[in-house]
């Protein structure tokens, strides 16, 4: 992808998302609004980290029969990814797909409890250090709530980014959604301190495996916990080389 095309995508990421404009996707404005504001009180009881992991593993078990709603979401996501392979797409696509990704991989737990967006210049400036080597970041804002920021400048200005850039964006979102799930579902006293411990690894592995089988997406990168060790919240492989947290 040319640098000018990447620059256009960057500027497009700063625009508001509207169901009737931009990249076509069968979602409603209500779905988009659910990514912009907390729509209700998080009434689900918090559970232990191990139980939350079991929920994700069981939900993403390929032997489970998906509901009709989930099957519709899978078809919509698969069609959108196929069309983006050969046609135009914009940064709004990942926002429009969020509720369907939540339905398919997280059982709809995140909707209304997680705000999602391409970080504004002000927000990204505040998060500059945390986002230096990251395509995205998840912030625990209040009990049972989280914000996911995607790093538009980091993604669209990186000449070494994946050729299939939109798939890298989807993979980043799945990764951040795994973080958000912990903040939404797990008791605060059982949150993993570095964010990438064994419970997170169990969840993201289950999501990664199903995402790959259903949509050809990856949520687990080369540095994940069972392939790498972590030091100071940044990925360091066993030979000591630093990697990117994507």
Coordinates of C-alpha atoms in Angstrom, one line a residue:
X1 CA 0.0 0.0 0.0
X2 CA 1.4 3.4 -1.0
X3 CA 2.2 6.1 1.6
X4 CA -0.5 8.4 0.2
X5 CA -3.1 5.6 0.6
X6 CA -2.0 5.1 4.2
X7 CA -2.2 8.8 4.8
X8 CA -5.8 8.9 3.5
X9 CA -6.7 6.0 5.8
X10 CA -5.2 7.9 8.7
X11 CA -7.3 11.0 8.0
X12 CA -10.4 8.9 7.5
X13 CA -9.9 7.3 10.9
X14 CA -10.4 10.8 12.5
X15 CA -13.9 11.0 11.2
X16 CA -17.0 9.9 13.1
X17 CA -18.5 6.6 12.2
X18 CA -22.0 6.5 10.7
X19 CA -24.0 3.5 9.7
X20 CA -25.2 5.1 6.5
X21 CA -21.8 6.4 5.3
X22 CA -18.4 5.0 4.7
X23 CA -17.5 1.3 4.3
X24 CA -20.7 -0.7 3.8
X25 CA -21.6 -3.1 6.6
X26 CA -25.0 -4.4 7.8
X27 CA -25.0 -2.7 11.2
X28 CA -27.4 -0.1 12.7
X29 CA -26.5 3.3 14.2
X30 CA -27.5 1.8 17.5
X31 CA -24.7 -0.7 17.1
X32 CA -22.2 2.1 16.5
X33 CA -23.6 4.1 19.4
X34 CA -22.9 1.1 21.6
X35 CA -19.2 1.5 20.8
X36 CA -19.2 5.2 21.7
X37 CA -20.8 5.3 25.1
X38 CA -21.6 3.0 28.0
X39 CA -25.2 2.2 27.4
X40 CA -26.1 0.5 30.7
X41 CA -24.9 -0.5 34.1
X42 CA -22.7 -3.6 34.1
X43 CA -25.2 -5.9 35.9
X44 CA -23.3 -9.1 35.3
X45 CA -21.7 -10.4 38.5
X46 CA -17.9 -10.5 38.4
X47 CA -16.4 -14.0 38.4
X48 CA -13.1 -15.5 39.1
X49 CA -10.4 -15.3 36.4
X50 CA -10.5 -19.1 35.9
X51 CA -14.2 -19.1 35.4
X52 CA -14.0 -16.3 32.9
X53 CA -11.4 -18.2 31.0
X54 CA -13.7 -21.3 30.9
X55 CA -16.5 -19.2 29.6
X56 CA -14.4 -18.0 26.6
X57 CA -13.0 -21.5 26.0
X58 CA -16.4 -23.0 26.0
X59 CA -18.0 -20.2 23.8
X60 CA -15.2 -20.6 21.2
X61 CA -15.3 -24.4 21.2
X62 CA -15.8 -25.3 17.5
X63 CA -18.0 -28.2 18.6
X64 CA -20.6 -25.8 20.0
X65 CA -23.6 -25.1 17.8
X66 CA -23.8 -21.3 17.3
X67 CA -27.1 -19.5 17.7
X68 CA -28.9 -18.1 14.7
X69 CA -27.8 -14.6 15.7
X70 CA -24.2 -15.7 15.9
X71 CA -24.3 -17.5 12.5
X72 CA -25.6 -14.2 11.0
X73 CA -22.7 -12.3 12.5
X74 CA -20.2 -14.9 11.2
X75 CA -21.6 -14.5 7.7
X76 CA -21.5 -10.7 7.8
X77 CA -17.9 -10.7 9.1
X78 CA -16.7 -13.3 6.5
X79 CA -18.4 -11.3 3.7
X80 CA -16.9 -8.0 4.9
X81 CA -13.4 -9.5 5.0
X82 CA -13.7 -11.1 1.6
X83 CA -14.9 -7.8 0.1
X84 CA -12.1 -5.8 1.7
X85 CA -9.6 -8.2 0.1
X86 CA -10.4 -6.9 -3.3
X87 CA -12.3 -3.6 -2.8
X88 CA -12.1 -0.3 -0.9
X89 CA -12.5 -0.2 2.8
X90 CA -12.0 2.4 5.5
X91 CA -11.1 2.5 9.2
X92 CA -14.8 2.7 10.1
X93 CA -15.1 -1.0 9.1
X94 CA -13.6 -2.3 12.4
X95 CA -15.9 0.0 14.4
X96 CA -19.0 -1.3 12.5
X97 CA -17.9 -4.9 13.0
X98 CA -17.3 -4.6 16.8
X99 CA -20.7 -5.8 18.0
X100 CA -20.6 -8.8 15.6
X101 CA -17.0 -9.7 16.8
X102 CA -18.3 -9.4 20.4
X103 CA -21.3 -11.7 19.5
X104 CA -19.1 -14.3 17.8
X105 CA -16.1 -14.5 20.1
X106 CA -17.2 -13.1 23.5
X107 CA -20.9 -13.9 23.7
X108 CA -22.0 -10.3 23.6
X109 CA -20.5 -9.5 27.0
X110 CA -18.6 -6.4 25.9
X111 CA -21.5 -4.5 24.2
X112 CA -22.4 -1.5 26.3
X113 CA -19.4 -2.0 28.6
X114 CA -16.6 -1.2 26.2
X115 CA -16.1 2.0 24.2
X116 CA -14.0 1.6 21.0
X117 CA -12.4 4.0 18.6
X118 CA -9.5 5.4 16.8
X119 CA -7.8 7.6 19.4
X120 CA -8.0 11.3 18.8
X121 CA -4.8 13.3 18.6
X122 CA -5.3 14.4 22.2
X123 CA -6.0 10.9 23.5
X124 CA -3.0 9.4 21.6
X125 CA -0.7 12.2 22.9
X126 CA -1.7 11.2 26.5
X127 CA -1.1 7.6 25.7
X128 CA 2.1 8.2 23.6
X129 CA 4.4 6.2 25.8
X130 CA 2.1 3.2 26.1
X131 CA 1.3 3.2 22.4
X132 CA 4.9 3.6 21.2
X133 CA 5.2 0.0 20.0
X134 CA 1.5 -0.8 20.0
X135 CA -1.3 -0.9 17.5
X136 CA -3.9 -0.7 20.2
X137 CA -4.3 -0.4 24.0
X138 CA -7.1 -1.1 26.4
X139 CA -7.7 1.1 29.5
X140 CA -9.7 0.0 32.5
X141 CA -11.8 3.1 33.1
X142 CA -14.1 2.0 36.0
X143 CA -15.4 -1.3 37.5
X144 CA -16.7 -3.4 34.7
X145 CA -15.9 -0.9 32.0
X146 CA -13.0 -0.4 29.5
X147 CA -11.9 1.8 26.6
X148 CA -10.1 0.4 23.5
X149 CA -8.0 2.8 21.5
X150 CA -6.6 1.9 18.1
X151 CA -3.4 3.7 17.2
X152 CA -4.2 5.2 13.8
X153 CA -0.8 6.9 13.3
X154 CA 1.1 3.8 14.4
X155 CA -0.9 1.6 12.1
X156 CA -1.1 3.7 9.0
X157 CA 2.3 5.2 9.1
X158 CA 4.2 2.0 9.6
X159 CA 5.9 1.0 6.3
X160 CA 6.6 -2.4 7.7
X161 CA 3.0 -3.1 8.6
X162 CA 1.3 -6.2 7.2
X163 CA 0.3 -6.2 3.5
X164 CA -3.2 -7.2 4.5
X165 CA -3.5 -4.1 6.7
X166 CA -7.2 -4.5 7.5
X167 CA -6.6 -8.0 8.7
X168 CA -3.9 -6.7 11.0
X169 CA -6.4 -4.2 12.4
X170 CA -9.0 -6.9 13.0
X171 CA -6.4 -9.1 14.7
X172 CA -5.4 -6.1 16.9
X173 CA -9.0 -5.6 17.8
X174 CA -9.5 -9.2 18.9
X175 CA -6.4 -9.0 21.0
X176 CA -7.7 -5.8 22.7
X177 CA -11.1 -7.3 23.2
X178 CA -9.5 -10.1 25.2
X179 CA -8.1 -7.5 27.5
X180 CA -11.4 -5.7 27.7
X181 CA -13.2 -9.0 28.6
X182 CA -11.0 -9.3 31.7
X183 CA -12.0 -5.8 32.9
X184 CA -15.7 -6.4 32.1
X185 CA -16.0 -9.9 33.5
X186 CA -13.3 -10.7 36.1
X187 CA -13.2 -9.7 39.7
X188 CA -10.8 -6.7 40.1
X189 CA -8.7 -8.5 42.7
X190 CA -7.9 -11.2 40.1
X191 CA -6.9 -9.0 37.2
X192 CA -3.4 -10.1 35.9
X193 CA -0.9 -7.4 36.7
X194 CA 1.1 -7.4 33.5
X195 CA -2.0 -8.1 31.4
X196 CA -0.5 -11.1 29.6
X197 CA -0.5 -13.8 32.1
X198 CA -1.7 -17.4 31.8
X199 CA -5.4 -16.6 32.1
X200 CA -5.2 -14.0 29.3
X201 CA -3.2 -16.6 27.3
X202 CA -5.9 -19.2 27.7
X203 CA -8.6 -16.8 26.5
X204 CA -6.7 -15.4 23.6
X205 CA -5.6 -18.8 22.4
X206 CA -9.2 -20.0 22.3
X207 CA -10.3 -16.8 20.4
X208 CA -7.3 -17.1 18.0
X209 CA -8.0 -20.7 17.1
X210 CA -11.6 -20.1 16.3
X211 CA -10.9 -16.7 14.5
X212 CA -8.4 -18.5 12.3
X213 CA -10.8 -21.3 11.5
X214 CA -13.8 -19.1 10.9
X215 CA -12.3 -15.9 9.3
X216 CA -8.6 -16.5 8.7
X217 CA -7.8 -14.0 11.5
X218 CA -5.1 -14.2 14.2
X219 CA -5.3 -12.8 17.7
X220 CA -2.1 -14.4 18.9
X221 CA 1.1 -12.9 17.7
X222 CA 4.6 -14.4 17.7
X223 CA 5.4 -12.9 21.1
X224 CA 2.4 -14.3 23.0
X225 CA 2.9 -15.8 26.4
X226 CA 3.5 -19.4 25.6
X227 CA 6.0 -18.4 22.9
X228 CA 7.7 -15.5 24.7
X229 CA 8.4 -14.3 28.2
X230 CA 7.4 -10.8 29.2
X231 CA 9.5 -8.2 30.9
X232 CA 8.2 -4.9 32.1
X233 CA 5.0 -5.3 30.1
X234 CA 6.9 -5.4 26.8
X235 CA 7.6 -8.5 24.8
X236 CA 11.1 -9.9 25.0
X237 CA 11.9 -13.3 23.4
X238 CA 14.1 -15.8 25.0
X239 CA 17.1 -14.5 23.2
X240 CA 16.5 -11.1 24.6
X241 CA 15.3 -9.4 21.4
X242 CA 12.5 -6.9 21.8
X243 CA 9.3 -7.4 19.9
X244 CA 6.2 -5.4 19.2
X245 CA 3.0 -5.6 21.2
X246 CA 0.4 -5.6 18.5

